[in-house]
Short mmCIF file of C-alpha atoms in Angstrom, two decimals:
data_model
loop_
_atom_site.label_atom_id
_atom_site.label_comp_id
_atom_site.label_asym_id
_atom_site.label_seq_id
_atom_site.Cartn_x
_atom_site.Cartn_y
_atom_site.Cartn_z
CA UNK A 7 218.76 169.50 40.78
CA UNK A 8 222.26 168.95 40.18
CA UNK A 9 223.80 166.28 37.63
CA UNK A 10 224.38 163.36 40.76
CA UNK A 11 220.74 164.01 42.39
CA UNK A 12 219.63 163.59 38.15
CA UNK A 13 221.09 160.29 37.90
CA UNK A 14 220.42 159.04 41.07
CA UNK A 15 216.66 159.70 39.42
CA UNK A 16 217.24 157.62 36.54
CA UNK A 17 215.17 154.47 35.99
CA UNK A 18 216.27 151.00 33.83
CA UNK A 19 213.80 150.04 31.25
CA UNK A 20 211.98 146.83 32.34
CA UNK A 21 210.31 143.83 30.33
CA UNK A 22 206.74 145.00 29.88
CA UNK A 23 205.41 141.94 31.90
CA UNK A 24 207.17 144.00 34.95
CA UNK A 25 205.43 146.76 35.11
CA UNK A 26 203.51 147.52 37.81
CA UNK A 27 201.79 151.29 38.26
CA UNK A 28 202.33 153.13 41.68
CA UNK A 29 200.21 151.93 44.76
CA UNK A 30 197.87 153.56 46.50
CA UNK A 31 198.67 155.08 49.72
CA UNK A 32 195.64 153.89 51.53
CA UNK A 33 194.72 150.39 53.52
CA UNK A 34 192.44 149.22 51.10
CA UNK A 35 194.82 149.61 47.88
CA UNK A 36 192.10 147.69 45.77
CA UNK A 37 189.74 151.43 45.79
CA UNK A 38 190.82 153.43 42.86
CA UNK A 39 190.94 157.16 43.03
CA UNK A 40 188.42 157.68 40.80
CA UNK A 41 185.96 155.79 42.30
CA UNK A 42 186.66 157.60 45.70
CA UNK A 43 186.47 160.88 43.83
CA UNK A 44 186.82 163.56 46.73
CA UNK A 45 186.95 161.42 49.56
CA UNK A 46 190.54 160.41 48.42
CA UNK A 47 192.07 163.97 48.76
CA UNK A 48 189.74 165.21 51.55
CA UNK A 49 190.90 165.80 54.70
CA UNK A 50 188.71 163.26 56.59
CA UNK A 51 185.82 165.60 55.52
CA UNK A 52 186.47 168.52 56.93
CA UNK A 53 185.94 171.74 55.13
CA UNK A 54 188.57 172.94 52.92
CA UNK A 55 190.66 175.98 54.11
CA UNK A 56 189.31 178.52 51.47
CA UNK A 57 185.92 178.91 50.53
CA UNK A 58 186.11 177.94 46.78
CA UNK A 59 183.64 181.37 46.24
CA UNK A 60 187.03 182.97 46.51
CA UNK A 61 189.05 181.38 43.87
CA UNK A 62 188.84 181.20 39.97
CA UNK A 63 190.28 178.52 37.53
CA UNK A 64 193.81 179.85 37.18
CA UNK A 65 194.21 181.12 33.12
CA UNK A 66 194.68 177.99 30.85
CA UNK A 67 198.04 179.84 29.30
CA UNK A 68 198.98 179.83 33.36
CA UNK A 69 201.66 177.01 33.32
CA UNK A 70 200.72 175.51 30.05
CA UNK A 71 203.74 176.58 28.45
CA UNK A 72 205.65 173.36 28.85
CA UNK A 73 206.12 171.68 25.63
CA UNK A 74 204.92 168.42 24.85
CA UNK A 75 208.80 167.58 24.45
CA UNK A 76 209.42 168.91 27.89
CA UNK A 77 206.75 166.31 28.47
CA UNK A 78 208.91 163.54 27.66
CA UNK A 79 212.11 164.21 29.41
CA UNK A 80 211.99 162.90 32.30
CA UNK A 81 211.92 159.35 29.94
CA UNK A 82 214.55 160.49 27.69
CA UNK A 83 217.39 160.62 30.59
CA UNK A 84 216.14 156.70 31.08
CA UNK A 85 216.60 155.63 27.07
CA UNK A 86 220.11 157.23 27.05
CA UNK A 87 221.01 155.47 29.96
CA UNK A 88 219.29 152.33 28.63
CA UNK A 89 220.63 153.03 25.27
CA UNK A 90 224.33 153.44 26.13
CA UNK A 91 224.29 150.30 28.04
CA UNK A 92 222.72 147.77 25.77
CA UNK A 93 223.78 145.16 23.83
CA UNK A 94 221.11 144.33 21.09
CA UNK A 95 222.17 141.48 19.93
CA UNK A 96 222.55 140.51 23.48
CA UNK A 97 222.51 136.44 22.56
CA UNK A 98 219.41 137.23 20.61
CA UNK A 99 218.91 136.38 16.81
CA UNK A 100 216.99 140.09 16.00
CA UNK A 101 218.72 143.21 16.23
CA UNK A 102 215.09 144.73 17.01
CA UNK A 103 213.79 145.68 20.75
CA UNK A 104 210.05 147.02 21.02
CA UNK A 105 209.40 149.85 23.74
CA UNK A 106 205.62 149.55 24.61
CA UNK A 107 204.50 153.27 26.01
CA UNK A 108 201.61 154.77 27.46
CA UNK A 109 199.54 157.14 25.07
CA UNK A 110 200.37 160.17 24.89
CA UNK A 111 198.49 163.47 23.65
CA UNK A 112 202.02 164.40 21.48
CA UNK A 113 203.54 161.54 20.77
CA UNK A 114 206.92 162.47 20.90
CA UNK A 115 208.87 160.12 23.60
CA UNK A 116 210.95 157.88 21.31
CA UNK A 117 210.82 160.65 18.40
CA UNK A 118 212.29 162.97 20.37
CA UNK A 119 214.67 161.49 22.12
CA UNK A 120 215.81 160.12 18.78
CA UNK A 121 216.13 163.55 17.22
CA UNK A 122 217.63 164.75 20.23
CA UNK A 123 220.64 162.05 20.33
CA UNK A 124 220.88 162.22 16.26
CA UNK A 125 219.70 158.65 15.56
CA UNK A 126 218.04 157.97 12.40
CA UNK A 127 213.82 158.77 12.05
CA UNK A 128 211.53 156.54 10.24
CA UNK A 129 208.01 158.52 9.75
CA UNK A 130 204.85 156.68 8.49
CA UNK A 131 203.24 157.60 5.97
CA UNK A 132 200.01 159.80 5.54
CA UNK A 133 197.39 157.50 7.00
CA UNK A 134 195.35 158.88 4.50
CA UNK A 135 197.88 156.81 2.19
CA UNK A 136 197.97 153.71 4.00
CA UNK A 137 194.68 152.90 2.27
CA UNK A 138 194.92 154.68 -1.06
CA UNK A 139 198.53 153.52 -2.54
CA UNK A 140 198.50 149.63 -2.37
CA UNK A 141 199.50 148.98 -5.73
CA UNK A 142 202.27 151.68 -5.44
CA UNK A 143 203.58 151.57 -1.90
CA UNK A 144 205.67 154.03 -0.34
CA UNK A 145 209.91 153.05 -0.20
CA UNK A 146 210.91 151.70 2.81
CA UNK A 147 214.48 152.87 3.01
CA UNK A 148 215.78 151.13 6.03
CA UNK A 149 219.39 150.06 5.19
CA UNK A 150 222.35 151.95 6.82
CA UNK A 151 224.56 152.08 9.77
CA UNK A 152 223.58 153.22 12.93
CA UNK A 153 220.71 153.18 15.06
CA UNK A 154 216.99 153.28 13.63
CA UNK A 155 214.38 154.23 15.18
CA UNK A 156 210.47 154.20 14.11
CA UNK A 157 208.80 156.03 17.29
CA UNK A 158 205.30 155.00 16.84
CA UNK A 159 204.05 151.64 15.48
CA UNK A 160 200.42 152.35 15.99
CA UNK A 161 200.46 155.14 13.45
CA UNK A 162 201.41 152.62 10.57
CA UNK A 163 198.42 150.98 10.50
CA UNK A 164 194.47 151.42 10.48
CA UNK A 165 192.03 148.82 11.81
CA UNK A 166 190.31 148.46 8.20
CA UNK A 167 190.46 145.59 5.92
CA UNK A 168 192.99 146.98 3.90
CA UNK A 169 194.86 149.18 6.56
CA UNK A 170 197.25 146.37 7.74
CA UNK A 171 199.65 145.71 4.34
CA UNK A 172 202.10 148.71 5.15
CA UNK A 173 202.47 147.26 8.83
CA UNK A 174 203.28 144.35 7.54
CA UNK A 175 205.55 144.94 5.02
CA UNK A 176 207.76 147.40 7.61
CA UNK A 177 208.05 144.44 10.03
CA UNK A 178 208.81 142.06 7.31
CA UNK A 179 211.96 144.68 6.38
CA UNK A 180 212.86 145.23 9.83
CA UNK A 181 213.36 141.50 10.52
CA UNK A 182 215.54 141.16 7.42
CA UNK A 183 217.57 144.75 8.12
CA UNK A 184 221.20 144.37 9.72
CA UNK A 185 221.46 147.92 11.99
CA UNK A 186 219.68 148.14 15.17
CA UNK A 187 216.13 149.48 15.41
CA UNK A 188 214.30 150.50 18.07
CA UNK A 189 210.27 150.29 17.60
CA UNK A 190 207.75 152.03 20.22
CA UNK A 191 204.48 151.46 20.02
CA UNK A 192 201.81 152.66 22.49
CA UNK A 193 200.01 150.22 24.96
CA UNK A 194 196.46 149.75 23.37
CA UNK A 195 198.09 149.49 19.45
CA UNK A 196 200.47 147.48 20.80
CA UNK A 197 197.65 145.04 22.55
CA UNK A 198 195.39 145.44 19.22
CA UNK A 199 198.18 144.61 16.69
CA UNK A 200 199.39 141.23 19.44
CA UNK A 201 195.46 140.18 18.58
CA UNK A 202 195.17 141.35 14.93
CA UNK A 203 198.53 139.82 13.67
CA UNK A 204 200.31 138.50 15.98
CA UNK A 205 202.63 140.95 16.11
CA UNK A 206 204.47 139.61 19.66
CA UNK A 207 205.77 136.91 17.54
CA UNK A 208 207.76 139.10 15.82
CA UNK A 209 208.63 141.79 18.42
CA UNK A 210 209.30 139.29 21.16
CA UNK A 211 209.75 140.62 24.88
CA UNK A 212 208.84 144.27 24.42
CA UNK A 213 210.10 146.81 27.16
CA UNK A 214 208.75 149.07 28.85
CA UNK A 215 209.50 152.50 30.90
CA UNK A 216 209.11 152.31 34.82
CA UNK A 217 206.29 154.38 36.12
CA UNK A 218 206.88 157.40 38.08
CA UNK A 219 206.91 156.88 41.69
CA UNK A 220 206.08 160.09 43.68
CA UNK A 221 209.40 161.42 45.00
CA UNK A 222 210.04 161.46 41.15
CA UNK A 223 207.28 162.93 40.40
CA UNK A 224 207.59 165.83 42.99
CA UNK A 225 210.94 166.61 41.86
CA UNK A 226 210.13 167.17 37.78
CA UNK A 227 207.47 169.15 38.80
CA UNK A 228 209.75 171.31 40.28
CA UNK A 229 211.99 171.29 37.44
CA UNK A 230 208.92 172.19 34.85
CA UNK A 231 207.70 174.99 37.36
CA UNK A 232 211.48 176.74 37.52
CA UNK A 233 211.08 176.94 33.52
CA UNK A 234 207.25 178.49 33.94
CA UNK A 235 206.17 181.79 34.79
CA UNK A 236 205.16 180.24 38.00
CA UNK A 237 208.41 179.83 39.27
CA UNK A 238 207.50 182.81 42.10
CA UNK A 239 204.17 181.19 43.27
CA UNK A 240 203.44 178.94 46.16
CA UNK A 241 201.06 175.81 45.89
CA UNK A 242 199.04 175.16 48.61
CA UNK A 243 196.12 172.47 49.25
CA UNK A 244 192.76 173.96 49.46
CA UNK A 245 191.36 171.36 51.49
CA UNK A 246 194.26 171.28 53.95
CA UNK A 247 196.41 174.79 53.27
CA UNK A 248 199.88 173.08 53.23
CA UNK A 249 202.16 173.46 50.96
CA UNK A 250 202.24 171.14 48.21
CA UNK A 251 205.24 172.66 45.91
CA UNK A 252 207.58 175.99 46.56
CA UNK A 253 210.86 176.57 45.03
CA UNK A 254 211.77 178.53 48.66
CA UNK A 255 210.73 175.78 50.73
CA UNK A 256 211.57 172.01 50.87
CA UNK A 257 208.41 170.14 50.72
CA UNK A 258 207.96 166.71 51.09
CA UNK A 259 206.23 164.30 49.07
CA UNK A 260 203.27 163.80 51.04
CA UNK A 261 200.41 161.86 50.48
CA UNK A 262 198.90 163.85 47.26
CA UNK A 263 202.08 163.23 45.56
CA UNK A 264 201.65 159.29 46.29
CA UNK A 265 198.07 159.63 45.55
CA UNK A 266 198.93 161.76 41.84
CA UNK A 267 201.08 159.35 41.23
CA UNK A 268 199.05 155.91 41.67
CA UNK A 269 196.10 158.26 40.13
CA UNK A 270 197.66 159.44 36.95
CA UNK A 271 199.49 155.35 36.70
CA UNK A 272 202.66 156.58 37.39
CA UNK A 273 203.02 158.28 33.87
CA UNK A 274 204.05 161.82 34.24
CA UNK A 275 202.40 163.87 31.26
CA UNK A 276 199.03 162.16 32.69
CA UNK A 277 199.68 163.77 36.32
CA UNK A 278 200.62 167.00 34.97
CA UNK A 279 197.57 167.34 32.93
CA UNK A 280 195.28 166.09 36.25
CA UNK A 281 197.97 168.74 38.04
CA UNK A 282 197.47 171.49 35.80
CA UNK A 283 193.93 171.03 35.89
CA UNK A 284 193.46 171.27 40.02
CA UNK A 285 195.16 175.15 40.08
CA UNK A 286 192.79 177.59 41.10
CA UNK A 287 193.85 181.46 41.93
CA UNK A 288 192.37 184.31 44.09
CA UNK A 289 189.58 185.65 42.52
CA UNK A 290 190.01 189.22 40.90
CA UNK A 291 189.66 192.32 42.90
CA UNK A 292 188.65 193.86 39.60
CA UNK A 293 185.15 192.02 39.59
CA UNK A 294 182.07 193.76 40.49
CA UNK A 295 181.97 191.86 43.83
CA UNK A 296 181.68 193.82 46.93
CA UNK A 297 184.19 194.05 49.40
CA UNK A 298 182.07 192.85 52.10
CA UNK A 299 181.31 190.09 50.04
CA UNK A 300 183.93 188.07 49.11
CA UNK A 301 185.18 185.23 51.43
CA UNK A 302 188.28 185.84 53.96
CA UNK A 303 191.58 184.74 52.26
CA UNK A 304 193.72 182.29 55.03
CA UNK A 305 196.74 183.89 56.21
CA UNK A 306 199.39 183.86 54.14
CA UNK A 307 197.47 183.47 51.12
CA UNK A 308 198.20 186.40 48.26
CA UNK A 309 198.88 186.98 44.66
CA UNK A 310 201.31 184.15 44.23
CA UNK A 311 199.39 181.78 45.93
CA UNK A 312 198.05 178.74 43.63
CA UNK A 313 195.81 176.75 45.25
CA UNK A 314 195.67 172.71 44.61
CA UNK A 315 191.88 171.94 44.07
CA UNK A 316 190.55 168.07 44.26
CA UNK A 317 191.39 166.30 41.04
CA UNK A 318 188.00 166.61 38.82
CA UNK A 319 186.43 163.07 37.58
CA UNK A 320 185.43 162.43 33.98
CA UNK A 321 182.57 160.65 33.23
CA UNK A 322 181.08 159.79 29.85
CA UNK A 323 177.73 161.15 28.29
CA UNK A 324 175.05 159.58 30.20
CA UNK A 325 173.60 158.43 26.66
CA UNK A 326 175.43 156.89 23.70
CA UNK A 327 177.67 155.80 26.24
CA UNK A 328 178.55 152.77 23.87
CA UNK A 329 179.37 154.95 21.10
CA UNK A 330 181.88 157.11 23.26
CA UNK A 331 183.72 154.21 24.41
CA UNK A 332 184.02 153.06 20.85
CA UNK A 333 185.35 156.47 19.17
CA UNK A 334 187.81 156.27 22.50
CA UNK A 335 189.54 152.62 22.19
CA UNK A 336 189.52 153.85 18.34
CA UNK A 337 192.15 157.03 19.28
CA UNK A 338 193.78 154.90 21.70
CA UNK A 339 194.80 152.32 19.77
CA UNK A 340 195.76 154.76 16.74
CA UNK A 341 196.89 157.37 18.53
CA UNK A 342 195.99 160.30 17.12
CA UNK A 343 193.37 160.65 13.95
CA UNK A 344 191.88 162.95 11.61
CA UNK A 345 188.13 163.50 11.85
CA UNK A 346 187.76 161.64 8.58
CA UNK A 347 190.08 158.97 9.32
CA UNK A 348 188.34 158.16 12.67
CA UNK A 349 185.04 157.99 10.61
CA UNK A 350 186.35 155.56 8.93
CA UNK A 351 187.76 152.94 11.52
CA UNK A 352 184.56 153.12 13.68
CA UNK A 353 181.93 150.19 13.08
CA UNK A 354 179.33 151.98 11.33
CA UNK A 355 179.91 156.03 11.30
CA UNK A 356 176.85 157.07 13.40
CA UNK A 357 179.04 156.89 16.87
CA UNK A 358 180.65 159.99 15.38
CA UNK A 359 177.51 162.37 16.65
CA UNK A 360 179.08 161.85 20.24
CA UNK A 361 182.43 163.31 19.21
CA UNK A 362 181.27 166.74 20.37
CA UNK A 363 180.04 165.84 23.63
CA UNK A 364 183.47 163.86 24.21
CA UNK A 365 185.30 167.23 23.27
CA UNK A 366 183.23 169.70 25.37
CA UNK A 367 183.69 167.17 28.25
CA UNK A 368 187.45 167.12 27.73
CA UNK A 369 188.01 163.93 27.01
CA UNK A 370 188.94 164.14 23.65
CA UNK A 371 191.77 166.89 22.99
CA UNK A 372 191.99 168.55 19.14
CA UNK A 373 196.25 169.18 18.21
CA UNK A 374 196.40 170.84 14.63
CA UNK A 375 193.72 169.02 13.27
CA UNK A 376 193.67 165.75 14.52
CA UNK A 377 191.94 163.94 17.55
CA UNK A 378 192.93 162.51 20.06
CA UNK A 379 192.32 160.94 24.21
CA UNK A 380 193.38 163.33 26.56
CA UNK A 381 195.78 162.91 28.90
CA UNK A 382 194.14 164.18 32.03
CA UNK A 383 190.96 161.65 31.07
CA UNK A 384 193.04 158.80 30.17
CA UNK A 385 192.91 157.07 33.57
CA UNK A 386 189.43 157.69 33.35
CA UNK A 387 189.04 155.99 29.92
CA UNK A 388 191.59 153.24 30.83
CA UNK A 389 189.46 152.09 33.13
CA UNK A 390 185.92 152.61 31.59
CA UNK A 391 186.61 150.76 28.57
CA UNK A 392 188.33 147.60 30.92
CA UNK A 393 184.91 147.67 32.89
CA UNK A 394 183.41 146.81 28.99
CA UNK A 395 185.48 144.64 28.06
CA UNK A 396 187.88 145.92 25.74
CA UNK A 397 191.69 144.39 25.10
CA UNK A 398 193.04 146.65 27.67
CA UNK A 399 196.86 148.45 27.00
CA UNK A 400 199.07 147.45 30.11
CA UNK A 401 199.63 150.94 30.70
#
C-alpha cells in the first residue's frame, strides 16, 4: 500500500455519541453473528469444500507474531492525523479531550502512539498502591510544555471503597494544568467511572475512534500478513474454497470481510484474534494415517494453503454462570488485573473458583502475570453481560 492509498484509509476521530459498529450484511441486520453461529458463514448449507478430517489447527506461533503494537496501528495513523489538526482549546474552557476505546488485551493504543510521536507518558501507579499509600500519595508531576498524555484511565482506579482517591486527585490536577492532555480510557471504565463519579462532568464530550469498515479491514490484514511468515500462503474458505486473502491475487472484500467486520464491532485487534483463530492447515503426512485414508485435498489446495474455518462461539460455563459474568465486567472495566487484585474487587471472593474454567475456555487471556478478557471472546462477553444487565461500554 503506498503512502496516497494509506491516507486515503485514514479515519477522523468522532464524538463518542457517533459511533456506530459495522452492519451486518444480511436482510435482517437485527440477527447477530453469534447468535447465527454457522449459519452466518455457511454457504446456504451446503457442505464445506474440504472435509475438516483433513485439516489441523494451524500452530498457535503460525501468524501470532504480530505485536500487540502492530495491533494498534492502524489507529495510530488516525490520532496523528487527528492530532496535527486540532485545536484544543478549540472555544473550549479545558485544554483536556477524553478518547473512549474499546478494550484491548495490550493496552497500548494511546501509549504507543504517544511514545511513538515523543509526547510526554503519565503511568499509574502500582494498583497494588492505589490502596496501600493514602496517607503518602504518589507525585503527580504534570506541569510542563507540550502534549500529555495518560493512555489508560481505567488503570488508575479500583472499584473498592478506598480505590477511587488517586482518580480523583489526577482529574482534579488535570483540570487545573495549563498544557494539553489527552486521556483514553476504555469503554466499560469509562461507563463505570460516568456512574461512580461522575466523571463525564469533567471529561465532557469524549471521542472516539471510527470502527473498521471491511475494505479497511481487508487491506491491514494484508499489511500484517506481508510482515508474517505467511506472507507465501493462500487463504481460502473451507466452506466455499475461494480465496479470502493472497498477496498474488486481488481479492475482494466479500461478504466474510463485511461479516468479520460487523462480528468483531468493527475493532481490528478483535477480528484478528476471531481471524487468527479460524486458520486451519493440511493435516501432516507425517501422522500414522494411512494413505487410503485421509480425505481428497480440492484442487489447488497444498502446503501454503490456509484454510478459513467458521468463526468458533464462546459460551460461558453452563454453571456459575453468574460468577463468570462478574469476574468478566470486573477485567473489563479495569482492564487488566492481577489474580490478587481481581480477588479483591469481586463482591465476595468465591466467584474466583470459575477463573479456571474462564481460562481453559479462552475467554480470559493471562499476559505476564495479569488477567485479562480476551479479545477474540470480547464480542461474546459484550453481549452476554448486556443480556444481564450490566452498564454496557459503547464499544
Amino acid at each position: 500500500m503506498d503512502s496516497k492509498q494509506a491516507d486515503e484509509l485514514i479515519q477522523p476521530l468522532i464524538p463518542l455519541a457517533d459511533f456506530r459498529p459495522p452492519p451486518m450484511p444480511t436482510d435482517d441486520t437485527v440477527r447477530h453473528w453469534w447468535s447465527m453461529g454457522k449459519q452466518l458463514f455457511d454457504d446456504d448449507g451446503r457442505s464445506p469444500v474440504i472435509d475438516s478430517a483433513a485439516l489441523e489447527y494451524a500452530k498457535a506461533e503460525r501468524m501470532g507474531s504480530v505485536s500487540g503494537q502492530q495491533n494498534c496501528m492502524p489507529y495510530w495513523q488516525d490520532l496523528s492525523e487527528w492530532y496535527r489538526t486540532y485545536d484544543f482549546q478549540n472555544g473550549e474552557s479545558t485544554t483536556t479531550r477524553l478518547i473512549v476505546l474499546p478494550p484491548s488485551e495490550n493496552r497500548s493504543v494511546l501509549q504507543g502512539w504517544a511514545e511513538a510521536e515523543g509526547h510526554a507518558v503519565l503511568h499509574p501507579p502500582d494498583r497494588e498502591r492505589l490502596l496501600l499509600d493514602r496517607q503518602d500519595p504518589f507525585p503527580l508531576e504534570i506541569e510542563g510544555e507540550g502534549l500529555l498524555v495518560i493512555p489508560a484511565l481505567e488503570e488508575w482506579f479500583l472499584r473498592h471503597e478506598n480505590g477511587i482517591d488517586c482518580l480523583v486527585r489526577l482529574l482534579d490536577r488535570v483540570e487545573q494544568v495549563a498544557r494539553p492532555v489527552l486521556i483514553g480510557c476504555n469503554a466499560w471504565g469509562w461507563r463505570f467511572l460516568c456512574k461512580a463519579m461522575r466523571a463525564d462532568s469533567i471529561l465532557r464530550n469524549p471521542l472516539a475512534l471510527q470502527a473498521f469498515a471491511a475494505d479497511r479491514l481487508l487491506q491491514w490484514f494484508l499489511d500484517l500478513v506481508k510482515q508474517t511468515e505467511s506472507s507465501d500462503d493462500l487463504f481460502r474458505s473451507v466452506q466455499t474454497g475461494e480465496t479470502l486473502l493472497s498477496l498474488e491475487e486481488r481479492s475482494g472484500c466479500g461478504d466474510y470481510f463485511r461479516r468479520l467486520s460487523a462480528s468483531s464491532l468493527g475493532i481490528p485487534w478483535v477480528a484478528w484474534s476471531q481471524w487468527r483463530r479460524c486458520l486451519r492447515r493440511q493435516k501432516s503426512t507425517e501422522t500414522d494415517e494411512r494413505q487410503e485414508d485421509r480425505p481428497e485435498l480440492p484442487e489447488g489446495s497444498d502446503r501454503n494453503t490456509l484454510w478459513v474455518a467458521d468463526p468458533e462461539e464462546f459460551a460461558l460455563p453452563g454453571r456459575y454462570q453468574r460468577d463468570a459474568a462478574l469476574i468478566l465486567h470486573a477485567l473489563l472495566i479495569h482492564g487488566a488485573l492481577s489474580k490478587e487484585t481481581l480477588r479483591m474487587v469481586l463482591p465476595a471472593g468465591h466467584e474466583m473458583e470459575v477463573l479456571s474454567v474462564l481460562d481453559a475456555l479462552g475467554i480470559v487471556r493471562r499476559r505476564n502475570g495479569y488477567l485479562c478478557c480476551s479479545d477474540a471472546a470480547y464480542p461474546t462477553v459484550r453481549r452476554i453481560l448486556i443480556s444481564r444487565g450490566f452498564p454496557k461500554g459503547d464499544l
